[in-house]
Amino acid sequence: MINLTVNEQPVTVPEGTTILQAVRAAGVELPTLCFHEGLAPYGACRLCMVSIAAPRHALVASCAYPVEEGLAVETNSPEAVSARRLALEFLLSRCPQSEVIQEMAAQEGVTASRFGTPPPERAEELCVLCGLCVRVCREAIGAAAIGFIGRGMERRVGTPFDIQAATCIGCGACAEICPTKAIKIEDRGNKRILHTWHTTVELHKCPQCGKLFAPEPMAFLGEMFPEIEEQWALCPECRRARTAQQWVEQRFTSPA
Amino acid sequence: MPLIPQPPPPAGGALLARLHAINAEYGYLPEEELRRAAEELGVPLSQVYSAATFYAAFSFQPRGRHTIHVCLGTACYIRGGEKLLEKLESTLGVRPGETTDDRAFTVETVHCVGSCSMSPVMRVDGDTYGRLRADLLPRILRKYREQEAGGVSDEGM
Amino acid sequence: MKVCSRSDLETLRAKGLSTLYPSRLKVSVGMATCGLATGAAAVYDTLRDEALQRELDLMLVATGCLGYCQQEPLVEVRMPGRDRVLYARMTADRARELIAALAEGNLPTEGALAIIPEEKEPPAGSKPAGGLPRLNELPFYARQRKIILRNCGLIDPTSIEEYIAQGGYEAMAHALLDLTPEQVIDEVLRAGLRGRGGAGFPTGRKWQVCHDAPGQPKYVICNGDEGDPGAYMDRTVLESDPHSVIEGLTIAGYAIGAHEGYIYVRDEYPLAVERVTQAVARAQELGLLGENILESGFDFNITIVRGAGAFVCGEETALISSIEGGLGEPRPKPPFPAISGLWGKPTVINNVKTLATVPVIINRGAGWYAAIGTENNAGTVVFSLVGRVANTGLVEVPLGLTLREMIEGIGGGGLNGKAVKAVQTGGPSGGCLPARLFDLPISYETLTQAGSIMGSGGMVVMDENTCMVDVARYFIGFTMAESCGKCTPCREGTHYMYEILTRIVEGKGTPEDLDLLEEVARWVKMASLCGLGQTAPNPVLSTLRYFHDEYEAHVEEKRCPAGVCRALIRLAIVPDLCNGCGLCRRECPAGAISGEKKKPHTINPELCTRCRICYDVCPVGAIEIVR
């Protein structure tokens, strides 16, 4: 176990914990955009900056910094506060239409940006380039359907050649994980349209009730988990019904 | 571990080497070649495309027969590299990144070719020209045009 | 042939000596990129053709770079038994004359720059024949001490035998056959060698951490992604002495327990890629790389990776991700690469110059090396002295020399006798230091305290014709274009600083802009993810600190004191001086100049783009920059 302090309050956390986790364990909140428990630390949005006073003085991104014995973390040092505010002010200037950013900024006391507005072609921008969608698609799903394109201010997320991504399974994890709701997905008829990715996948029809519910490309999961393959084809409701029925049958046929 | 099993990563540097090879063969990166590279290397296409769009060395547009790189490294910049570029733009009628109508020249800028002591510097294909002045450009361009016309010019700088 | 022992090395050494010091006439042409850029290839061809025609028995060799780039193309002539003579600024015509003289047995002194004495240390007080200075007596060379550049320009870079003749691969043999990895690390640690890539981290300590780190396999990487504009020493070493890097990398591999090494070379350096590829192949062929090197039981292989034009890949974690096959995108540290690097395994990354130094330390000992330079700043550093300075070139000096000794002593002062205003060190990550600080001794710490950095050793000299606001904008434009875009401060911050600086150079800036600029610059420096972003504001902060008056002139008086910023200047022809030669009219890219032959010309301000080409080409100085 590692002992450290967060705003002078002692905290003990397991080795390998990040400062962010330790800070949250101490009941102190920090804003984050690019952080997710299920994915590797990324350190891109720079919202979770904190000061460390010992063993050396530095400003660090808490989400990516592993705790060390004797670390003294300050979440409200003037540098940390100013670094977080400037990051939010710049993100507000990048995505003035984003309600999520507006709220986060307001919580840090930033209500307007001194850094101008995006050019007309990006006026509706909602993407803050936190990379969660790219990472969840690659690291957690393994589809790697989307990636970063270009660099610097030109950097954006997209599919190769900005056309239908052959490896997209339509799972929607990208939209689910996006902190600023920048990814547009719509189920229309027997199709799931991932507007942001110029990609459309077929939806699977429940053989029992006929309801469209899951993207066809995800059928491979059934094969991967043979113990559930039989139920895989069913929509969640029919699956529940089937499970309940099995449970009842089992209960009344086997000795109690 | 991701849900979908992944092939092992390619050998170190293999993707960059492949992109260089494609770019050298075609002068740019054709889509079908990138798709083939992804398949053969066992790398997601999105990763190939990310790398292809990230690096300045790669192009998605066919190039002219000669590529001119005007160096805008620090030493060249403060010794007049911009003037070379301006003169080149007006002589060839193209902006950086563009190709002349006759497809003879593509003009690019580069952040330092490491010949700073010879600044300002320009590179045409593999040849580096140092200690340049705007008024020397026409002679250099002529050399490449003459080469194309079949007349071999060995005019040195 | 396979080199299996020290005596095999001796055989190769004898072969190398026979070409380094042949018993017949030898002419060497400096054919690294600098030489080639100024016509060395044409000189070489002329020498060859002319010698053939005159049936002159001649060994013609392409060597690398001697560092005195100002004087390129350089040609060295060695007549057996006589001091070597170095000719500067060679042309095809002069090459023809040289061959004619040599054919008659003469060694002309005309056009000669210096002689290189055949004996290492000629008797004190002796004067060479012909009244020529010795190379090491020229002001450009007098203060230099060559360790990293020891072989550059002296040997044929494609000859492993010549490298061996100069003592090459001796250190590798010593390390592999006589020393334990721990002893190698200890030697480097005690030598006090610090990373020559710019940050100055102790090399031995880095090796120690990686050596001790759990995990296999381990990797060593040579960082040859020299992206700083204005710096080209890594290119020179890779082009002119590639085996020194290969030897250093192999020793590093042995020290940390790695069997695989990478050399990552910048894409803009095609000749360096070619030379180092050839050198690795040759070392493999001879068994100096590969399995069971020198029958020591140690295996080591090297892969060359060619970069693709991304400055950020000079940052070690970005370089690693580039090798792994993706974007050159940095990742947070810690963990440092020595613990978790390539493919998540312990990895040492060292700069080209650091690795080129290692064999010398192993050969001559830690004590010898530590005695050079100053305390905590041991050894030598290579600077590329360029920009508006009289003598341009690569300079290797012991740490501790002052900036003045560099710029005025070695560099010979400003270009065309103009007063030097500032020097920019460390490339886009460094800062601009004013002339009044030129008595600072050069060390990692002094430069950092002054607001710049040592960096990779770029030293760009600036004079009254350089606008410091424009320079700051230039650098931020550079880092903006090279930012990978991953983290918010570097991506958004550099872009915004560029916007402010553009406003200022266009005469639209306000005094408040200067405060905003500084606030954003400090944030980008503090909050960015990697070294690129953390140092990107240095050119802005250092110019704000030392050249605030120039910023004020731009925002308050809408005036550019250096006469550079286009929106703030006007070009005019002084009628009394103009002789109507028409050169400016022909060269003006905007067609803004008109006038009759032999009559004073005029500039149409509506069409004029203020590029100042006319100012450069006017033979009589009739163009005036109105500030």
Coordinates of N, CA and C in Angstrom, one line a residue, chain A residues 62-233:
Chain A
S62 N -3.2 14.1 -13.3 CA -3.4 13.0 -12.3 C -3.8 11.7 -12.8
C63 N -4.5 11.7 -14.0 CA -5.0 10.5 -14.5 C -3.9 9.5 -15.0
A64 N -2.8 10.0 -15.3 CA -1.7 9.2 -15.8 C -0.5 9.0 -14.9
Y65 N -0.6 9.6 -13.7 CA 0.6 9.6 -12.9 C 0.4 8.6 -11.7
P66 N 1.3 7.6 -11.7 CA 1.1 6.6 -10.6 C 1.6 7.1 -9.3
V67 N 0.9 6.7 -8.3 CA 1.2 7.3 -6.9 C 2.5 6.8 -6.5
E68 N 3.2 7.6 -5.6 CA 4.5 7.2 -5.0 C 4.3 7.5 -3.5
E69 N 5.1 6.7 -2.8 CA 5.1 6.9 -1.3 C 5.5 8.3 -1.0
G70 N 4.7 9.0 -0.1 CA 5.1 10.3 0.4 C 4.7 11.4 -0.5
L71 N 3.9 11.1 -1.6 CA 3.5 12.1 -2.5 C 2.5 13.1 -1.8
A72 N 2.7 14.4 -2.0 CA 1.8 15.4 -1.5 C 1.1 16.1 -2.6
V73 N -0.2 15.7 -2.8 CA -1.0 16.2 -3.9 C -1.8 17.4 -3.5
E74 N -1.8 18.4 -4.3 CA -2.7 19.6 -4.1 C -3.6 19.8 -5.3
T75 N -4.8 19.7 -5.1 CA -5.7 19.9 -6.2 C -6.1 21.3 -6.5
N76 N -5.9 22.2 -5.5 CA -6.3 23.6 -5.6 C -5.2 24.6 -5.5
S77 N -4.0 24.2 -5.9 CA -2.9 25.1 -5.9 C -3.2 26.1 -7.0
P78 N -2.7 27.3 -6.9 CA -3.0 28.3 -8.0 C -2.6 27.8 -9.4
E79 N -1.5 27.1 -9.5 CA -1.1 26.6 -10.9 C -2.1 25.6 -11.4
A80 N -2.5 24.7 -10.5 CA -3.4 23.6 -10.9 C -4.8 24.2 -11.3
V81 N -5.3 25.2 -10.5 CA -6.5 25.8 -10.9 C -6.4 26.5 -12.2
S82 N -5.4 27.3 -12.3 CA -5.2 28.1 -13.5 C -5.0 27.2 -14.8
A83 N -4.3 26.1 -14.6 CA -4.1 25.1 -15.7 C -5.5 24.5 -16.1
R84 N -6.3 24.1 -15.2 CA -7.6 23.5 -15.5 C -8.5 24.6 -16.2
R85 N -8.5 25.8 -15.6 CA -9.3 26.8 -16.2 C -8.9 27.1 -17.6
L86 N -7.6 27.3 -17.9 CA -7.2 27.6 -19.2 C -7.6 26.5 -20.2
A87 N -7.4 25.2 -19.7 CA -7.8 24.1 -20.6 C -9.3 24.2 -21.0
L88 N -10.1 24.5 -19.9 CA -11.5 24.5 -20.2 C -11.9 25.7 -21.1
E89 N -11.1 26.8 -20.9 CA -11.4 28.0 -21.7 C -11.1 27.7 -23.1
F90 N -10.0 27.0 -23.4 CA -9.6 26.7 -24.7 C -10.6 25.7 -25.3
L91 N -11.1 24.7 -24.5 CA -12.1 23.8 -25.1 C -13.4 24.4 -25.3
L92 N -13.7 25.4 -24.5 CA -14.9 26.2 -24.7 C -14.8 27.0 -26.0
S93 N -13.6 27.5 -26.3 CA -13.4 28.2 -27.6 C -13.4 27.2 -28.8
R94 N -13.0 26.0 -28.5 CA -13.1 25.0 -29.6 C -14.5 24.5 -29.8
C95 N -15.2 24.2 -28.8 CA -16.6 23.7 -28.9 C -17.6 24.6 -28.1
P96 N -17.8 25.8 -28.6 CA -18.8 26.7 -27.9 C -20.2 26.1 -27.8
Q97 N -20.5 25.2 -28.7 CA -21.9 24.6 -28.7 C -22.1 23.5 -27.7
S98 N -21.0 23.0 -27.1 CA -21.1 21.8 -26.3 C -21.6 22.2 -24.9
E99 N -22.8 21.6 -24.6 CA -23.3 21.9 -23.3 C -22.5 21.2 -22.2
V100 N -21.9 20.1 -22.5 CA -21.1 19.4 -21.5 C -19.9 20.3 -21.1
I101 N -19.3 20.8 -22.1 CA -18.1 21.7 -21.9 C -18.5 23.0 -21.1
Q102 N -19.7 23.5 -21.6 CA -20.2 24.7 -20.9 C -20.3 24.5 -19.4
E103 N -20.9 23.3 -19.1 CA -21.2 23.0 -17.7 C -19.9 22.8 -16.9
M104 N -19.0 22.0 -17.5 CA -17.7 21.8 -16.8 C -16.9 23.1 -16.6
A105 N -17.0 23.9 -17.6 CA -16.2 25.2 -17.5 C -16.9 26.1 -16.4
A106 N -18.2 26.1 -16.4 CA -18.9 26.9 -15.4 C -18.5 26.5 -14.0
Q107 N -18.4 25.1 -13.8 CA -18.0 24.6 -12.5 C -16.7 25.1 -12.1
E108 N -15.8 25.4 -13.0 CA -14.4 25.9 -12.7 C -14.4 27.4 -12.7
G109 N -15.6 28.0 -12.9 CA -15.7 29.5 -12.9 C -15.4 30.1 -14.3
V110 N -15.4 29.3 -15.3 CA -15.2 29.9 -16.7 C -16.5 29.9 -17.4
T111 N -16.9 31.1 -17.7 CA -18.2 31.3 -18.4 C -18.0 31.8 -19.9
A112 N -16.9 32.3 -20.2 CA -16.7 32.8 -21.5 C -15.2 32.5 -21.9
S113 N -14.9 32.5 -23.2 CA -13.5 32.3 -23.6 C -13.0 33.5 -24.2
R114 N -11.7 33.8 -23.9 CA -11.1 34.9 -24.5 C -10.4 34.6 -25.8
F115 N -10.5 33.3 -26.2 CA -9.7 32.8 -27.3 C -10.4 32.6 -28.6
G116 N -11.5 33.3 -28.7 CA -12.2 33.3 -30.0 C -13.1 32.1 -30.2
T117 N -13.7 32.0 -31.4 CA -14.6 31.0 -31.8 C -14.0 30.2 -33.0
P118 N -14.6 29.0 -33.1 CA -14.0 28.2 -34.3 C -14.4 28.8 -35.6
P119 N -13.6 28.4 -36.6 CA -13.9 28.9 -38.0 C -15.3 28.3 -38.4
P120 N -16.0 29.0 -39.4 CA -17.3 28.6 -39.7 C -17.5 27.1 -40.0
E121 N -16.5 26.5 -40.7 CA -16.7 25.1 -41.0 C -16.7 24.1 -39.8
R122 N -16.2 24.7 -38.6 CA -16.2 23.9 -37.4 C -17.1 24.5 -36.3
A123 N -18.0 25.3 -36.8 CA -18.8 26.1 -35.8 C -19.6 25.1 -34.8
E124 N -20.0 24.0 -35.4 CA -20.8 23.0 -34.6 C -20.0 22.0 -33.8
E125 N -18.7 22.2 -33.8 CA -17.8 21.2 -33.3 C -18.2 20.8 -31.9
L126 N -18.2 19.4 -31.7 CA -18.5 18.9 -30.3 C -17.3 18.0 -29.8
C127 N -16.4 17.6 -30.8 CA -15.4 16.7 -30.4 C -14.2 17.4 -29.8
V128 N -13.8 16.9 -28.6 CA -12.6 17.5 -27.9 C -11.4 16.7 -28.1
L129 N -11.4 15.7 -28.9 CA -10.3 14.9 -29.3 C -9.7 14.1 -28.0
C130 N -10.6 13.7 -27.1 CA -10.2 13.0 -26.0 C -9.7 11.6 -26.3
G131 N -10.2 11.1 -27.5 CA -9.7 9.8 -28.0 C -10.4 8.6 -27.4
L132 N -11.4 8.8 -26.5 CA -12.0 7.7 -25.9 C -12.7 6.8 -26.9
C133 N -13.3 7.3 -28.0 CA -13.9 6.5 -29.0 C -12.9 5.6 -29.7
V134 N -11.8 6.3 -30.1 CA -10.8 5.6 -30.8 C -10.2 4.4 -29.9
R135 N -10.0 4.8 -28.7 CA -9.4 3.8 -27.8 C -10.3 2.6 -27.4
V136 N -11.6 3.0 -27.2 CA -12.5 1.9 -26.8 C -12.7 1.0 -28.0
C137 N -12.7 1.5 -29.2 CA -12.9 0.7 -30.4 C -11.7 -0.2 -30.6
R138 N -10.5 0.3 -30.3 CA -9.3 -0.5 -30.5 C -9.0 -1.4 -29.4
E139 N -8.9 -0.7 -28.2 CA -8.4 -1.5 -27.0 C -9.5 -2.4 -26.4
A140 N -10.7 -2.0 -26.4 CA -11.7 -2.8 -25.7 C -12.5 -3.7 -26.7
I141 N -12.9 -3.2 -27.8 CA -13.7 -4.0 -28.8 C -12.7 -4.7 -29.7
G142 N -11.7 -4.0 -30.2 CA -10.7 -4.7 -31.1 C -11.1 -4.5 -32.5
A143 N -12.1 -3.7 -32.8 CA -12.6 -3.5 -34.2 C -11.6 -2.5 -34.9
A144 N -11.1 -1.5 -34.2 CA -10.2 -0.5 -34.7 C -10.8 0.1 -36.0
A145 N -12.1 0.4 -35.9 CA -12.8 0.9 -37.1 C -12.5 2.4 -37.4
I146 N -12.1 3.1 -36.3 CA -11.9 4.5 -36.4 C -10.5 4.8 -35.9
G147 N -10.0 6.0 -36.3 CA -8.7 6.4 -35.8 C -8.5 7.9 -36.0
F148 N -7.4 8.4 -35.5 CA -7.1 9.8 -35.7 C -6.6 10.0 -37.1
I149 N -7.0 11.1 -37.6 CA -6.6 11.5 -39.0 C -5.9 12.9 -38.9
G150 N -4.7 13.0 -39.5 CA -4.0 14.3 -39.5 C -3.4 14.6 -38.2
R151 N -2.9 15.8 -38.0 CA -2.2 16.1 -36.8 C -2.4 17.6 -36.5
G152 N -2.0 18.0 -35.3 CA -2.2 19.4 -34.8 C -3.6 19.8 -34.8
M153 N -3.9 21.0 -35.2 CA -5.3 21.5 -35.3 C -6.1 20.8 -36.3
E154 N -5.5 20.1 -37.2 CA -6.2 19.4 -38.3 C -6.6 18.0 -37.8
R155 N -6.1 17.7 -36.6 CA -6.5 16.3 -36.1 C -8.0 16.1 -35.9
R156 N -8.4 15.0 -36.3 CA -9.9 14.6 -36.1 C -10.0 13.1 -36.0
V157 N -11.2 12.7 -35.7 CA -11.4 11.2 -35.7 C -12.2 10.9 -36.9
G158 N -11.9 9.7 -37.5 CA -12.7 9.3 -38.6 C -12.4 7.9 -39.0
T159 N -13.1 7.4 -40.1 CA -12.8 6.1 -40.6 C -11.8 6.3 -41.7
P160 N -11.1 5.2 -42.1 CA -10.2 5.3 -43.2 C -10.9 5.8 -44.5
F161 N -10.3 6.8 -45.1 CA -10.8 7.4 -46.3 C -12.2 8.1 -46.1
D162 N -12.7 8.2 -44.9 CA -14.0 8.8 -44.6 C -15.1 8.1 -45.3
I163 N -15.0 6.8 -45.4 CA -16.1 6.0 -46.0 C -16.5 4.9 -45.0
Q164 N -17.5 4.1 -45.4 CA -17.9 2.9 -44.6 C -16.7 2.2 -44.0
A165 N -16.7 2.0 -42.7 CA -15.6 1.2 -42.1 C -16.0 -0.3 -42.1
A166 N -15.2 -1.1 -42.8 CA -15.5 -2.5 -43.0 C -15.5 -3.2 -41.7
T167 N -14.6 -2.7 -40.7 CA -14.5 -3.5 -39.5 C -15.4 -3.0 -38.4
C168 N -16.2 -2.0 -38.7 CA -17.2 -1.5 -37.6 C -18.2 -2.6 -37.4
I169 N -18.5 -2.9 -36.1 CA -19.5 -3.9 -35.8 C -20.8 -3.2 -35.4
G170 N -20.8 -1.9 -35.4 CA -22.0 -1.2 -35.0 C -22.3 -1.2 -33.6
C171 N -21.4 -1.6 -32.7 CA -21.7 -1.8 -31.3 C -22.1 -0.5 -30.6
G172 N -21.7 0.6 -31.1 CA -22.0 1.9 -30.5 C -21.3 2.2 -29.3
A173 N -20.2 1.5 -29.0 CA -19.4 1.8 -27.8 C -18.8 3.2 -27.9
C174 N -18.5 3.6 -29.1 CA -17.9 5.0 -29.3 C -18.8 6.1 -28.8
A175 N -20.1 5.9 -29.2 CA -21.1 6.9 -28.9 C -21.4 6.9 -27.4
E176 N -21.4 5.7 -26.8 CA -21.7 5.5 -25.4 C -20.6 6.1 -24.6
I177 N -19.4 6.0 -25.0 CA -18.3 6.5 -24.1 C -17.9 8.0 -24.4
C178 N -18.4 8.5 -25.5 CA -18.1 9.9 -25.8 C -18.6 10.9 -24.7
P179 N -17.7 11.6 -24.1 CA -18.2 12.5 -23.0 C -18.9 13.7 -23.5
T180 N -18.8 14.1 -24.8 CA -19.4 15.3 -25.2 C -20.6 15.1 -26.2
K181 N -21.0 13.8 -26.3 CA -22.1 13.4 -27.2 C -21.9 13.9 -28.6
A182 N -20.7 13.7 -29.1 CA -20.3 14.2 -30.4 C -20.6 13.2 -31.5
I183 N -20.9 11.9 -31.1 CA -21.1 10.9 -32.1 C -22.6 10.6 -32.4
K184 N -23.0 10.7 -33.6 CA -24.4 10.5 -33.9 C -24.7 9.1 -34.5
I185 N -25.5 8.4 -33.7 CA -25.9 7.1 -34.2 C -27.5 7.0 -34.1
E186 N -28.0 6.4 -35.2 CA -29.5 6.3 -35.3 C -29.9 4.9 -35.8
D187 N -30.9 4.3 -35.2 CA -31.4 3.1 -35.7 C -32.6 3.5 -36.5
R188 N -32.6 3.1 -37.8 CA -33.7 3.5 -38.7 C -34.0 2.2 -39.5
G189 N -35.3 1.7 -39.4 CA -35.7 0.5 -40.1 C -34.8 -0.6 -39.7
N190 N -34.3 -1.4 -40.6 CA -33.5 -2.5 -40.2 C -32.0 -2.1 -40.3
K191 N -31.7 -0.8 -40.2 CA -30.3 -0.4 -40.3 C -29.9 0.4 -39.0
R192 N -28.7 0.3 -38.7 CA -28.1 1.2 -37.7 C -27.2 2.1 -38.5
I193 N -27.4 3.4 -38.4 CA -26.6 4.4 -39.1 C -25.7 5.1 -38.2
L194 N -24.4 4.9 -38.4 CA -23.4 5.6 -37.6 C -23.0 6.9 -38.4
H195 N -23.8 7.9 -38.3 CA -23.6 9.1 -39.2 C -22.2 9.6 -39.1
T196 N -21.6 9.8 -37.9 CA -20.3 10.4 -37.8 C -19.3 9.6 -38.6
W197 N -19.5 8.3 -38.7 CA -18.5 7.4 -39.3 C -18.9 7.0 -40.7
H198 N -19.9 7.6 -41.3 CA -20.3 7.3 -42.7 C -20.5 5.8 -42.9
T199 N -21.1 5.2 -41.8 CA -21.1 3.7 -41.8 C -22.5 3.3 -41.4
T200 N -23.0 2.2 -42.1 CA -24.3 1.7 -41.9 C -24.2 0.2 -41.7
V201 N -24.8 -0.4 -40.6 CA -24.8 -1.8 -40.5 C -26.3 -2.3 -40.4
E202 N -26.5 -3.6 -40.8 CA -27.8 -4.2 -40.7 C -28.1 -4.5 -39.2
L203 N -29.4 -4.4 -38.9 CA -29.8 -4.8 -37.5 C -30.3 -6.3 -37.6
H204 N -30.1 -7.0 -36.5 CA -30.6 -8.4 -36.4 C -32.0 -8.4 -35.9
K205 N -32.8 -9.3 -36.5 CA -34.2 -9.5 -36.2 C -34.3 -10.6 -35.2
C206 N -35.1 -10.4 -34.1 CA -35.3 -11.4 -33.1 C -36.2 -12.5 -33.7
P207 N -35.7 -13.8 -33.7 CA -36.5 -14.8 -34.4 C -37.8 -15.1 -33.7
Q208 N -37.9 -14.7 -32.4 CA -39.1 -14.9 -31.7 C -40.1 -13.9 -31.9
C209 N -39.7 -12.6 -31.6 CA -40.7 -11.5 -31.7 C -40.6 -10.6 -32.9
G210 N -39.5 -10.8 -33.6 CA -39.4 -10.0 -34.9 C -38.8 -8.6 -34.7
K211 N -38.5 -8.3 -33.4 CA -37.9 -7.0 -33.2 C -36.5 -6.9 -33.6
L212 N -36.1 -5.7 -34.2 CA -34.7 -5.4 -34.6 C -34.0 -4.9 -33.4
F213 N -32.9 -5.5 -33.1 CA -32.2 -5.1 -31.9 C -30.7 -5.0 -31.9
A214 N -30.0 -5.8 -32.6 CA -28.5 -5.7 -32.4 C -27.9 -5.7 -33.8
P215 N -26.8 -5.1 -34.0 CA -26.1 -5.1 -35.3 C -25.7 -6.5 -35.7
E216 N -26.0 -6.9 -37.0 CA -25.6 -8.2 -37.5 C -24.1 -8.5 -37.3
P217 N -23.2 -7.5 -37.5 CA -21.8 -7.8 -37.4 C -21.4 -8.3 -36.0
M218 N -22.3 -8.2 -35.0 CA -21.9 -8.6 -33.7 C -22.2 -10.0 -33.4
A219 N -22.8 -10.7 -34.5 CA -23.2 -12.1 -34.3 C -22.0 -13.0 -33.9
F220 N -20.8 -12.6 -34.3 CA -19.6 -13.4 -34.0 C -19.5 -13.6 -32.5
L221 N -20.1 -12.8 -31.7 CA -20.0 -12.9 -30.2 C -20.7 -14.2 -29.8
G222 N -21.8 -14.6 -30.5 CA -22.5 -15.8 -30.2 C -21.5 -17.0 -30.4
E223 N -20.8 -17.0 -31.5 CA -19.9 -18.1 -31.7 C -18.7 -18.1 -30.7
M224 N -18.3 -16.9 -30.2 CA -17.2 -16.8 -29.3 C -17.7 -17.4 -27.9
F225 N -19.0 -17.3 -27.6 CA -19.4 -17.7 -26.3 C -20.5 -18.8 -26.5
P226 N -20.1 -20.1 -26.8 CA -21.0 -21.1 -27.2 C -22.1 -21.3 -26.1
E227 N -21.7 -21.1 -24.8 CA -22.7 -21.3 -23.8 C -23.9 -20.4 -23.9
I228 N -23.8 -19.3 -24.6 CA -25.0 -18.4 -24.7 C -25.4 -18.3 -26.2
E229 N -24.8 -19.2 -27.1 CA -25.0 -19.0 -28.5 C -26.5 -19.1 -28.8
E230 N -27.2 -20.0 -28.2 CA -28.6 -20.3 -28.5 C -29.4 -19.1 -28.2
Q231 N -29.0 -18.4 -27.1 CA -29.8 -17.3 -26.7 C -29.4 -16.0 -27.4
W232 N -28.3 -16.0 -28.0 CA -27.7 -14.8 -28.5 C -28.6 -14.1 -29.6
A233 N -29.3 -15.0 -30.4 CA -30.1 -14.5 -31.4 C -31.3 -13.7 -30.9

